[in-house]
Coordinates of C-alpha atoms in Angstrom, one line a residue:
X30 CA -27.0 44.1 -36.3
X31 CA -24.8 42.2 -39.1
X32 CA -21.9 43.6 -37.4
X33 CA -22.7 43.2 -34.0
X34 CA -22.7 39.6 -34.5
X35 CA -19.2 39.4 -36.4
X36 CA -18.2 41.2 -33.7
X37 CA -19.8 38.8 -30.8
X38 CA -18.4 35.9 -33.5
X39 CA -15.0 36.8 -33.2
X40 CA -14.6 37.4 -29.6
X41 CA -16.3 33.8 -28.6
X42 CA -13.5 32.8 -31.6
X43 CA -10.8 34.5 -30.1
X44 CA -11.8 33.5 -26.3
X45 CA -11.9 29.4 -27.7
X46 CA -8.7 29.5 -29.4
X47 CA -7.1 31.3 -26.1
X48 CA -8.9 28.5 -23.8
X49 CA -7.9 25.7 -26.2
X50 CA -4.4 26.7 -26.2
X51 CA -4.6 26.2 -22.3
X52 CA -6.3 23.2 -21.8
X53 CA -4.0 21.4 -24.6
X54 CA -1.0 22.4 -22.1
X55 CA -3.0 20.6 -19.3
X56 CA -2.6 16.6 -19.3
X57 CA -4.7 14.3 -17.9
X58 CA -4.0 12.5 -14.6
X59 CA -3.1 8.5 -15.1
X60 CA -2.0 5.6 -12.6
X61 CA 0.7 4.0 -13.6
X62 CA 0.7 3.7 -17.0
X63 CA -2.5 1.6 -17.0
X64 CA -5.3 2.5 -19.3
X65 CA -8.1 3.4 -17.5
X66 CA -11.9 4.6 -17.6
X67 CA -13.2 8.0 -17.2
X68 CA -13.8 6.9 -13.1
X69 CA -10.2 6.1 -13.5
X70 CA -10.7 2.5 -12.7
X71 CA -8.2 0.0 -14.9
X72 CA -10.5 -1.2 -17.7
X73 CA -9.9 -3.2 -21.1
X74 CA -9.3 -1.8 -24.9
X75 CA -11.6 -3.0 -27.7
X76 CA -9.2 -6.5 -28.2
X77 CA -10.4 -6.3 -24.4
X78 CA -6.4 -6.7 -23.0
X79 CA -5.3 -4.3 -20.0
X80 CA -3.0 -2.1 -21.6
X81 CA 0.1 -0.5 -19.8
X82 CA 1.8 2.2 -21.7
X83 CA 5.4 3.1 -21.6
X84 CA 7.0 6.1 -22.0
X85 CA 10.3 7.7 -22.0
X86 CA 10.1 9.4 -19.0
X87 CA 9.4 6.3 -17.4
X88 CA 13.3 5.3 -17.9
X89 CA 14.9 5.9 -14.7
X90 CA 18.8 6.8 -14.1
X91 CA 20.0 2.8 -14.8
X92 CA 18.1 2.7 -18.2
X93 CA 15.1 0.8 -16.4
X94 CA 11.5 1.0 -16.0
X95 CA 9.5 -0.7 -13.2
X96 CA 6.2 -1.9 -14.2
X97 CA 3.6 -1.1 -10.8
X98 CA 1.1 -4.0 -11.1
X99 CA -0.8 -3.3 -8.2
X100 CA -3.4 -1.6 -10.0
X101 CA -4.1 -4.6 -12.0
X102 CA -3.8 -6.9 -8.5
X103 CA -6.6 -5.0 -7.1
X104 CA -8.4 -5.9 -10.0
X105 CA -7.2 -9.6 -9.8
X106 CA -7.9 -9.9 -6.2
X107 CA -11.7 -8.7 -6.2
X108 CA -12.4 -10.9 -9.1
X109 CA -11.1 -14.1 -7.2
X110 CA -12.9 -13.2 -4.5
X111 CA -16.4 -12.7 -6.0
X112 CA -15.8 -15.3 -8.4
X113 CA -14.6 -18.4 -5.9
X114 CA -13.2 -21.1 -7.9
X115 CA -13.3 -20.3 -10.8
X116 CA -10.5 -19.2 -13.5
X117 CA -10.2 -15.6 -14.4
X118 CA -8.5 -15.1 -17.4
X119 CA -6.5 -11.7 -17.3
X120 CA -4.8 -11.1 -20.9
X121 CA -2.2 -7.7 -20.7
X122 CA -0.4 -5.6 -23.2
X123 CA 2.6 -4.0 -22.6
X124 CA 3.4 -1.0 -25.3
X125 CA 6.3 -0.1 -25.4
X126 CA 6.4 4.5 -26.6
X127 CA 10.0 5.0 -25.1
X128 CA 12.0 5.1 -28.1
X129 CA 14.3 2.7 -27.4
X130 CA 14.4 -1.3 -27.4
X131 CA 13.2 -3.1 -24.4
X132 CA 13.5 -6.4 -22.8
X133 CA 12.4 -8.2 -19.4
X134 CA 14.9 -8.0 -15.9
X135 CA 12.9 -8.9 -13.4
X136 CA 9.8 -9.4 -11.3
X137 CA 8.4 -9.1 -7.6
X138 CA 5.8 -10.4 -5.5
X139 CA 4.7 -9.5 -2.1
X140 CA 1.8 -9.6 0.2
X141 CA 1.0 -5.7 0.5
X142 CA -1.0 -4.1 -1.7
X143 CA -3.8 -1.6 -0.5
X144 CA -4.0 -3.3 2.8
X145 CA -1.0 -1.3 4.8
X146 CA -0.3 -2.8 8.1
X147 CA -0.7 0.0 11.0
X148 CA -0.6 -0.5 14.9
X149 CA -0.5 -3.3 17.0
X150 CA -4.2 -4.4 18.3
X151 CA -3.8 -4.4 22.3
X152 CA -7.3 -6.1 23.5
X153 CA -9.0 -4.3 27.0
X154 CA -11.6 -6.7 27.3
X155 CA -13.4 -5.2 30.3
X156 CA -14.2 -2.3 28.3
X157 CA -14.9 -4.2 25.3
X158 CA -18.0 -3.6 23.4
X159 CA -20.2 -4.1 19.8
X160 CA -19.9 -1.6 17.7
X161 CA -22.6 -1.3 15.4
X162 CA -21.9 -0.2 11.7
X163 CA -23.3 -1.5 8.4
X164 CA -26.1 -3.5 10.0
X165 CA -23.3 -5.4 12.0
X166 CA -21.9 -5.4 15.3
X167 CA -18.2 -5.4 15.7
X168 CA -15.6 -6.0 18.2
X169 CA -12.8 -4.4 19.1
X170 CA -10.4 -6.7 16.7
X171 CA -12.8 -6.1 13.9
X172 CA -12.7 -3.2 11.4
X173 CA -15.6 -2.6 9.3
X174 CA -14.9 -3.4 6.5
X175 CA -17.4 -1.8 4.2
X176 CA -16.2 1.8 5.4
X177 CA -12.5 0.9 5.7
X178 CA -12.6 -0.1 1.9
X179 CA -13.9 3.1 0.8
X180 CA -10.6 4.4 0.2
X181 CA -8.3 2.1 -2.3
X182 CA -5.9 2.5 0.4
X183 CA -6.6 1.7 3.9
X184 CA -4.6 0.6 7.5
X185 CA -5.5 -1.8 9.2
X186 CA -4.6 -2.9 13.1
X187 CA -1.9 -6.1 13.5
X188 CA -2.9 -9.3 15.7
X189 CA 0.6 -9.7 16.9
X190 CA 1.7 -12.4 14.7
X191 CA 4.6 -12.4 12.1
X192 CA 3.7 -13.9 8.8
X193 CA 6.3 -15.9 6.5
X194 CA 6.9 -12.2 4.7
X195 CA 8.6 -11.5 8.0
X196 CA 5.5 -8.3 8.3
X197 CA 2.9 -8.4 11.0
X198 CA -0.4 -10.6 10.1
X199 CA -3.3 -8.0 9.4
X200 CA -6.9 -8.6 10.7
X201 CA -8.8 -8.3 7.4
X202 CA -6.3 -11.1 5.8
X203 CA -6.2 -13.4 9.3
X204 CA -8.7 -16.4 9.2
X205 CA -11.4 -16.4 11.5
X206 CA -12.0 -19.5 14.4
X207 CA -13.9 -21.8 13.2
X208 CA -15.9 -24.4 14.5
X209 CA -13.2 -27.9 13.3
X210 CA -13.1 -31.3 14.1
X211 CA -10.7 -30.9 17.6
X212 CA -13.3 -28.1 18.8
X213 CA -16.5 -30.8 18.0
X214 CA -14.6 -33.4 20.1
X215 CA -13.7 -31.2 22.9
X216 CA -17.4 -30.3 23.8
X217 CA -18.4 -34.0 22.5
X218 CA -20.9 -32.6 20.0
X219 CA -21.3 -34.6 16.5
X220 CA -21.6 -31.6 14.3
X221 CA -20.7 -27.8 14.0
X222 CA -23.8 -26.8 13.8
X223 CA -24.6 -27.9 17.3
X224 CA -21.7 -26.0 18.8
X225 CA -22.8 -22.3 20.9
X226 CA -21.7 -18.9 21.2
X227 CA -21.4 -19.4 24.6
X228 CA -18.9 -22.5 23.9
X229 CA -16.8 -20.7 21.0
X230 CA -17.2 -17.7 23.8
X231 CA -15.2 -20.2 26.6
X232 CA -13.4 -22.1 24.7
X233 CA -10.1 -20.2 25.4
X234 CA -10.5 -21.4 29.2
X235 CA -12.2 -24.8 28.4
X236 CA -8.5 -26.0 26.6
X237 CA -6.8 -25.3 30.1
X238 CA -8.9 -27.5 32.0
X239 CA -8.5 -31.4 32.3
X240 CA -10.4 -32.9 29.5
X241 CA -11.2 -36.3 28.0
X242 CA -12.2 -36.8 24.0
X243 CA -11.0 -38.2 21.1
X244 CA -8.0 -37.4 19.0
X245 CA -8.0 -37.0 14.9
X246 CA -7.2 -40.8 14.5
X247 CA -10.7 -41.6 16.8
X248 CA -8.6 -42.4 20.1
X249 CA -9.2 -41.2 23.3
X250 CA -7.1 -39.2 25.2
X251 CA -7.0 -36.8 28.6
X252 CA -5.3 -33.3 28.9
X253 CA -4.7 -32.7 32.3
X254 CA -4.9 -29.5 33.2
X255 CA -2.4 -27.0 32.4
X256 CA -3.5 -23.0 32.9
X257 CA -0.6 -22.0 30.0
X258 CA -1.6 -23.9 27.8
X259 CA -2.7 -22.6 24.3
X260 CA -5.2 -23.2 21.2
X261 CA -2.2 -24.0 19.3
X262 CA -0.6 -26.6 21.9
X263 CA -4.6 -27.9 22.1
X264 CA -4.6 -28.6 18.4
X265 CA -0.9 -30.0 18.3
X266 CA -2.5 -32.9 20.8
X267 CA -5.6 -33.0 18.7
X268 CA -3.9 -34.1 15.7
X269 CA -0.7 -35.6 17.5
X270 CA 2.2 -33.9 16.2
X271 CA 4.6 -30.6 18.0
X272 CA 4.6 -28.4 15.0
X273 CA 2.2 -27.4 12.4
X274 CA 4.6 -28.1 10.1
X275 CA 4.0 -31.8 10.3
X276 CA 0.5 -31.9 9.6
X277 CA -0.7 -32.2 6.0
X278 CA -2.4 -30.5 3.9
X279 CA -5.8 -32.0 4.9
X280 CA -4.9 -31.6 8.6
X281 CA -4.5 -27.7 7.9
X282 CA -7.4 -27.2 5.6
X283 CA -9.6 -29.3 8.6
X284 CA -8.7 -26.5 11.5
X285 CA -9.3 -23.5 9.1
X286 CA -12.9 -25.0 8.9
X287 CA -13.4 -27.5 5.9
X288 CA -13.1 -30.6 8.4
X289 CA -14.5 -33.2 5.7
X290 CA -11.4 -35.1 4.6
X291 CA -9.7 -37.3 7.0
X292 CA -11.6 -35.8 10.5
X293 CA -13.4 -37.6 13.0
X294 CA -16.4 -39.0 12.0
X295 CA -16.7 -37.0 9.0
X296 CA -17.7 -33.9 10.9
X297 CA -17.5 -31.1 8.9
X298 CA -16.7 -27.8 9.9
X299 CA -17.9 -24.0 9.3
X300 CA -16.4 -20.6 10.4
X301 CA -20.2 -19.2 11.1
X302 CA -21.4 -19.4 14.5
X303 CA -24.9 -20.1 14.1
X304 CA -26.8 -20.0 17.6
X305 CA -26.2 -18.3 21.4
X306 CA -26.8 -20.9 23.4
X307 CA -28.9 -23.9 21.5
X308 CA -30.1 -24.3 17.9
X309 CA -33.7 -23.5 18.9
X310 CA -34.9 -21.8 15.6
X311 CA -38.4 -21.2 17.0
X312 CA -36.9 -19.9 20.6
X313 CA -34.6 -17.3 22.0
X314 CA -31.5 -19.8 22.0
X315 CA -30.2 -18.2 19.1
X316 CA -30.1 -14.6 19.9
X317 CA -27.7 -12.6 22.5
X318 CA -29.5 -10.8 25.0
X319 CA -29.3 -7.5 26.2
X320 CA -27.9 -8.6 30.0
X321 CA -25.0 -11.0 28.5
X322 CA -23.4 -7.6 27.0
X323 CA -23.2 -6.1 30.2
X324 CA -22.3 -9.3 32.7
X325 CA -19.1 -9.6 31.7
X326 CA -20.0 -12.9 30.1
X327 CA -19.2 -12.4 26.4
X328 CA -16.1 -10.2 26.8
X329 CA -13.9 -12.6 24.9
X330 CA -16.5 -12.7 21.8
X331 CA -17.1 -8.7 22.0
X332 CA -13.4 -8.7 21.8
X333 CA -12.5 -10.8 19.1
X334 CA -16.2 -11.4 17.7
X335 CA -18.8 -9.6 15.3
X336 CA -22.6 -10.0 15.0
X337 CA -25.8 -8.9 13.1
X338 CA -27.8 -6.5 14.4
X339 CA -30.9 -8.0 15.2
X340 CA -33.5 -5.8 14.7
X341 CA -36.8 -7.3 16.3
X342 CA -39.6 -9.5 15.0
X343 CA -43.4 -10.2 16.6
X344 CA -41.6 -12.5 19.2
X345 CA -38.8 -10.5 20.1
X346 CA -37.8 -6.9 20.4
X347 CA -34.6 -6.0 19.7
X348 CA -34.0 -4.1 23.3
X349 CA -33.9 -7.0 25.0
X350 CA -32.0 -9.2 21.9
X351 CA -30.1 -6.8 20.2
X352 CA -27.9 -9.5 17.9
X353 CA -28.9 -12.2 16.2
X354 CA -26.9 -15.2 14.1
X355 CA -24.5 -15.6 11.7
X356 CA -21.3 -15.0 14.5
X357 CA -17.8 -14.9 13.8
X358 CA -14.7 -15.2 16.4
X359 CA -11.7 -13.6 14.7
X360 CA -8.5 -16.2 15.5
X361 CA -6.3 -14.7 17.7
X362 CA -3.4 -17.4 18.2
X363 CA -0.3 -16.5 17.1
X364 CA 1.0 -20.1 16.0
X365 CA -2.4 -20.8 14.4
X366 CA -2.5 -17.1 12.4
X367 CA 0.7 -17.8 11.2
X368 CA 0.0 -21.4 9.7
X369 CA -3.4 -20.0 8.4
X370 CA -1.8 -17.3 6.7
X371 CA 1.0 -18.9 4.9
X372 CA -1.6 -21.6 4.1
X373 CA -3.6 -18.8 2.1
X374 CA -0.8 -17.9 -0.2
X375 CA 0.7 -21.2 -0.3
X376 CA -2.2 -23.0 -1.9
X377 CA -5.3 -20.7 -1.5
X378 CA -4.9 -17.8 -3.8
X379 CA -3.2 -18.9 -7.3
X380 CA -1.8 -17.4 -10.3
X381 CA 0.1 -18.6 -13.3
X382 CA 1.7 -16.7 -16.3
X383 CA 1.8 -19.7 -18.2
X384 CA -1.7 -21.9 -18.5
X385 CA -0.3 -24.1 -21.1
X386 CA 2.6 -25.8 -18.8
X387 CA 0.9 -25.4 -15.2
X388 CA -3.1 -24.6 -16.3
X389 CA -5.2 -23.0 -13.3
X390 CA -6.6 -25.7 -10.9
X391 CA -9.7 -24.2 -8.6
X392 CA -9.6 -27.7 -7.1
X393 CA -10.2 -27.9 -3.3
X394 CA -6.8 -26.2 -1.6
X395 CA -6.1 -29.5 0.6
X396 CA -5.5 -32.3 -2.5
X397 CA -4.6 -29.7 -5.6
X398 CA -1.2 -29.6 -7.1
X399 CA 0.7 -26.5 -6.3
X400 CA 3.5 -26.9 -8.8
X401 CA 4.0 -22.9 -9.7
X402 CA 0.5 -21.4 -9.2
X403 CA 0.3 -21.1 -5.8
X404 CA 1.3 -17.2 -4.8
X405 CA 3.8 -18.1 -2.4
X406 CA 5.6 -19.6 -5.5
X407 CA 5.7 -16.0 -6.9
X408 CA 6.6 -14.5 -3.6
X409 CA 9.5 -16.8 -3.4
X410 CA 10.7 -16.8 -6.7
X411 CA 11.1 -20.7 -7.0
X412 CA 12.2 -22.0 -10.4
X413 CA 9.1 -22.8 -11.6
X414 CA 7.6 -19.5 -11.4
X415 CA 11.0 -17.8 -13.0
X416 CA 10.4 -20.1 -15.6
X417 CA 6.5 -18.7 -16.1
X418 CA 6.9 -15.2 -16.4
X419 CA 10.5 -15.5 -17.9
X420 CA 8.2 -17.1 -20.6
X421 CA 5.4 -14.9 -20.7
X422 CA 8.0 -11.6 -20.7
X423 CA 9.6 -13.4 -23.7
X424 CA 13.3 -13.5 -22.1
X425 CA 16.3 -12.1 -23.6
X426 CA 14.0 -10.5 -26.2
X427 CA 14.2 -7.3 -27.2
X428 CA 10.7 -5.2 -28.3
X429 CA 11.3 -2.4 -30.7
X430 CA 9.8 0.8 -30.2
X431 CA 6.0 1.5 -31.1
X432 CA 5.8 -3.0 -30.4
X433 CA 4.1 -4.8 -27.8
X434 CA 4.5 -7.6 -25.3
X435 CA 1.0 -9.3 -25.1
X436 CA 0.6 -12.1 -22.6
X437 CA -2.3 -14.6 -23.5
X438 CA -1.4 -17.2 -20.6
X439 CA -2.3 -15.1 -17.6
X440 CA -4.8 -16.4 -15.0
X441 CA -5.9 -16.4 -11.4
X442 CA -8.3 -18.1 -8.9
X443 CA -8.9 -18.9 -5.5
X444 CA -10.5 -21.9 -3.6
X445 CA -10.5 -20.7 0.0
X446 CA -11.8 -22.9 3.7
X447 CA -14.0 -21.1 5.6
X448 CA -11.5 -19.5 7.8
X449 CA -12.1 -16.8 4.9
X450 CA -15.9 -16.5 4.4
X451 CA -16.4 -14.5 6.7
X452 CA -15.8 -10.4 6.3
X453 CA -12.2 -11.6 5.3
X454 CA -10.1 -10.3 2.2
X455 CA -7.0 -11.3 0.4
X456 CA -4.6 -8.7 -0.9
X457 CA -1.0 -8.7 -3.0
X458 CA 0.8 -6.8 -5.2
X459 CA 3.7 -7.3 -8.1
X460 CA 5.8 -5.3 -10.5
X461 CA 7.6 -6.3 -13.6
X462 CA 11.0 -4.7 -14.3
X463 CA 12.5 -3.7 -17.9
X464 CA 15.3 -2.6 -18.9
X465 CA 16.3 -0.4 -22.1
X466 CA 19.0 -0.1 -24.6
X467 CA 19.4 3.6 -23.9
X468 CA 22.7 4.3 -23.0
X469 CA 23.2 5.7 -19.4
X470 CA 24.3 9.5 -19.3
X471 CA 27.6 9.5 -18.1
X472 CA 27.6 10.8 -14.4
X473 CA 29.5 14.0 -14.5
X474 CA 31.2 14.7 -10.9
X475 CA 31.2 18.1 -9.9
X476 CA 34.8 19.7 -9.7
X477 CA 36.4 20.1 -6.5
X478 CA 36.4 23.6 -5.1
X479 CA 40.0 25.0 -4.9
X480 CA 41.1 24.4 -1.5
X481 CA 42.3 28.0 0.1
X482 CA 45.6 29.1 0.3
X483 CA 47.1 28.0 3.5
X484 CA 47.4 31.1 5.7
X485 CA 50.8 32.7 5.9
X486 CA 53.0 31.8 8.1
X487 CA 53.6 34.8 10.3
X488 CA 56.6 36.5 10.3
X489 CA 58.9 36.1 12.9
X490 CA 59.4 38.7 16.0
X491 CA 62.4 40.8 15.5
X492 CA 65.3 40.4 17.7
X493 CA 64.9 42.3 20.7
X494 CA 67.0 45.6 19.4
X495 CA 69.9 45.5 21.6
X496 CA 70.4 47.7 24.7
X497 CA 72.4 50.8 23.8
X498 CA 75.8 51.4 25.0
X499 CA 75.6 54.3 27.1
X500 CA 76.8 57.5 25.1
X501 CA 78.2 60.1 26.7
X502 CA 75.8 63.0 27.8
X503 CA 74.8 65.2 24.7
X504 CA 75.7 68.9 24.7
X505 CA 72.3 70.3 25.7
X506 CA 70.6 72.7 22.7
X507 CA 69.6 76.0 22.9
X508 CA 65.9 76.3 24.3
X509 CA 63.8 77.7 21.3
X510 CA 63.5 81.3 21.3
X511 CA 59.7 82.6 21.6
X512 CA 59.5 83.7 18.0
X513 CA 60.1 79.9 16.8
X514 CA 57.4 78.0 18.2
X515 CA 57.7 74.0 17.7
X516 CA 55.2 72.5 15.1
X517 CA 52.7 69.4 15.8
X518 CA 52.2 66.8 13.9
X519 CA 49.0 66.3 12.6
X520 CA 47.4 62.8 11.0
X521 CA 46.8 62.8 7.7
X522 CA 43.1 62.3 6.7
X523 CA 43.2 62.3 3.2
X524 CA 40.5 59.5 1.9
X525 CA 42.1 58.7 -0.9
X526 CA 44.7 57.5 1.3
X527 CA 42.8 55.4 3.7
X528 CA 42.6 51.5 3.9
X529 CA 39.5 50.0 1.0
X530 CA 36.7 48.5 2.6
X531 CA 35.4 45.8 0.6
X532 CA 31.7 45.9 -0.4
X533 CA 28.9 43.3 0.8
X534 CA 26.2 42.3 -1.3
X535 CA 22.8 41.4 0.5
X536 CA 22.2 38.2 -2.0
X537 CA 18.9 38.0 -0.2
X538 CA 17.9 41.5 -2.4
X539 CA 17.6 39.6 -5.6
X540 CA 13.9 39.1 -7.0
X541 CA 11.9 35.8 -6.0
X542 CA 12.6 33.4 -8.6
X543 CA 10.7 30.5 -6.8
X544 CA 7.0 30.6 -8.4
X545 CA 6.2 27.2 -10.1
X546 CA 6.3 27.1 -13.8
X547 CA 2.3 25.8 -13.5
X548 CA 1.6 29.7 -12.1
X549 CA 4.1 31.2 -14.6
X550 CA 2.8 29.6 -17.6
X551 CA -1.0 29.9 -16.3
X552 CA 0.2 33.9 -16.2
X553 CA 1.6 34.1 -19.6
X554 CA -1.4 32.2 -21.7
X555 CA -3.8 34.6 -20.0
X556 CA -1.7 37.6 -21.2
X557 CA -1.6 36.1 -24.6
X558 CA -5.5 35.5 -24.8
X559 CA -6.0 39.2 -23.7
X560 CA -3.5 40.4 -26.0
X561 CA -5.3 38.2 -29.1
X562 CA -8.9 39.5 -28.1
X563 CA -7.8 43.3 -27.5
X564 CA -5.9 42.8 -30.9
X565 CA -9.4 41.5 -32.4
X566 CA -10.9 44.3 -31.1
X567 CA -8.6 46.8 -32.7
X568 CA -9.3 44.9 -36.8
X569 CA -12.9 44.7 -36.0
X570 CA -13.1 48.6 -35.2
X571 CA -10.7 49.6 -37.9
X572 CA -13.3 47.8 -40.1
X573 CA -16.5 49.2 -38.8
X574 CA -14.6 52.8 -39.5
X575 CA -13.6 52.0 -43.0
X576 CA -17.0 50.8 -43.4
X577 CA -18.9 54.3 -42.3
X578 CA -16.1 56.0 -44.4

């Protein structure tokens, strides 16, 4: 029994060291560089700093190593939006495990992170209808967002706008319409709240007709009526100006839905739509019904819009009222996309690499400071926000191998109008370049191939040989008696005399080298472990036979 169990030891021995051997030779998958957890989401180390590693195989051909941030702007970007204004301090660590010095080069910003743009949305409003997914009805411009952001990575339709990235505007980044001051004066309400589906719903055709109401400085005015005209050219007239670059700050922040500041009477304005028809709470006013889905009367919100699905209370059943409040209208003008978006990464969403010179502001987007915090700072490159991560990246600097860059003035927050509150997302990315002092490997260039020898030049034709001069007639022979018959000539066909034919190799004979090295070395550690256990095998039976000796 004793020796059973040696033997049983040895072979679970044997079998561990074989299986250890292979699963040393197996590494672990990383994103990167970034230290992650075991769901391989970017986490902290114990000094609680995101860590990126760097390695020598990192190095690329011009003795540089980019630095792919957009893990950590994932990170950034959910906590600004779950954590509206207020400052998110992210401190990093960059080790440096190249063997060689490094120092900063370079950095990039852009607008495209895990949000890939994909094909143009082409609206078919007769045949639009609600989706429902998630508890939510959506339209045709809508994507849901809480199965589209399953995947880190997702690709969402265009709105046929161009942003100031020069790449088409996305739907989950555009603002929604909201309900601002110019919409309040059109339909002569005195708050958002008392604006209707139905109105939101029309309003596309309401702008072309003549209208009367008051502009942003409280004087009235008439638009006659004009079939081209747009929600853009509506709001130019609103607010009195022919480009949205000459309204301020305020003026902007007021159409994306804030409308407190500096609008008529104070209204203020809100992105939700919050009844059908009336602001009846105890009636069916603020619920769609079943026959407005099918009339062809909401085809411009089941289009562009997105509901709750209502799903029926004592009063109501939800057959005949199948969505309920909070609405949304997704904007669809491409003037007023385009001044929404840059307005989001202008002054919206803000970073800085140095909070001792420009601290984070989460101040309200329309009266705050800029200066270098705003992202479109980043994404241009202005001075400013050279001078912040030039700072933070400790310039001109070189980090010796086995040290570390940490950056302790690294933070981010967002104060957003309510263009964005509802189903709406933000999304960048960056990377950081370094460069090292390893030399580059000179670039060897292959030798040219002997050019062939020119082919001979062939040899010229003989002259014609020339025409005989007649001789005269030859004194005939004898004719051959029978005994001496003539001879024939005969070829020779000797072998060793005839022309060499040169040999062709069929190079496509020779053994398939192409199996990946993964297979090869999977194939040899195998053979090793069997080897090592049969080899066990053989000492423990040796021993057992000296032992009944």
């Amino acid at each position: 029994m004793r020796l059973k169990r040696k033997i049983l030891l040895s072979m679970v021995l044997l079998l561990c060291l074989g299986f250890f051997s292979f699963a040393t030779n197996t590494s672990a998958n990383t994103t990167g560089g970034w230290l992650l957890d075991e769901d391989n989401l970017i986490t902290t180390d114990e000094d609680g700093y995101f860590v990126y590693t760097l390695s020598e195989e990192d190095i690329d051909e011009n003795g540089e190593i980019i630095i792919d941030g957009n893990l950590l702007a994932d990170y950034m970007a959910d906590m600004m939006s779950a954590r509206m204004n207020y400052t998110i301090h992210v401190p990093v660590k960059i080790v440096n495990n190249t063997g060689y010095k490094i120092t900063y080069k370079d950095y990039e910003f852009d607008t495209v992170n895990r949000i890939e743009a994909s094909t143009p949305f082409i609206p078919d409003m007769r045949s639009a209808t609600l989706e429902n997914s998630s508890g939510y009805g959506w339209g045709q411009a809508w994507d849901d967002p809480f199965q589209a952001l399953v995947d880190n990575k997702i690709y969402d339709k265009t709105l046929g706008a161009i942003g100031f990235d020069g790449l088409p505007i996305r739907s989950m980044v555009a603002p929604v319409r909201c309900i601002n001051p110019a919409v309040i004066s059109l339909y002569g309400k005195s708050s958002a709240s008392t604006i209707t589906l139905i109105e939101m719903n029309n309003l596309e055709e309401k702008i072309k007709e003549q209208n009367m109401f008051k502009n942003s400085k409280g004087e009235t005015i008439t638009l006659e009526a004009d079939s081209s005209r747009t929600y853009a050219q509506f709001l130019k007239s609103y607010y009195g100006v022919s480009s949205f670059d000459e309204l301020s700050a305020t003026e902007k922040t007021n159409i994306l839905g804030y409308g407190k500041s500096g609008s008529v009477g104070g209204a203020a304005g809100q992105s939700r739509i919050s009844n059908y028809k009336g602001n009846n709470a105890s009636s069916d006013d603020n619920y769609i019904p079943a026959s407005a889905l099918t009339d062809g009367s909401l085809e411009y919100f089941q289009t562009w819009g997105m509901a709750t699905v209502f799903k029926g209370n004592s009063d109501f059943a939800s057959v005949d009222y199948p969505y309920a409040p909070t609405y949304f209208i997704l904007e669809s003008d491409p003037e007023v996309l385009e001044m929404g978006y840059e307005y989001l990464y202008d002054r919206c969403m803000r970073i800085t690499f140095d909070n001792v010179q420009y601290p984070m502001s989460v101040s309200g987007a329309e009266s705050y400071e800029s200066s270098a915090i705003g992202m479109k700072k980043y994404i241009d490159k202005t001075d400013t926000s050279n001078a912040a991560i030039e700072q933070a990246f400790m310039k001109d600097t070189w980090i010796e191998d086995g040290e570390s860059i940490t950056i302790d003035t690294l933070d981010v927050g967002m104060d957003l109008p309510n263009a964005w509150h509802g189903f709406r997302y933000i999304d960048f990315g960056f990377s950081i370049t370094v460069k090292t002092d390893k030399e580059k490997e000179p670039i060897v260039e292959p030798e040219p191939e002997p050019k062939p020898d020119p082919e001979p030049k062939p040899e010229p034709k003989p002259d014609p040989e020339p025409k005989p001069t007649p001789k005269p007639d030859p004194i005939p022979e004898p004719e051959p008696t029978p005994e001496e018959p003539s001879t024939p000539v005969v070829p020779d066909t000797n072998p060793s005399k005839l022309p060499e034919v040169e040999k062709q190799v069929n190079l496509s004979t020779k053994p398939n080298s192409s199996l990946p090295l993964g297979d090869q070395s999977n194939s040899i550690q195998y053979s090793l472990l069997f080897i090592s256990s049969a080899f066990g095998l053989y000492i423990i039976m040796r021993r057992m036979k000296n032992q009944k000796q």
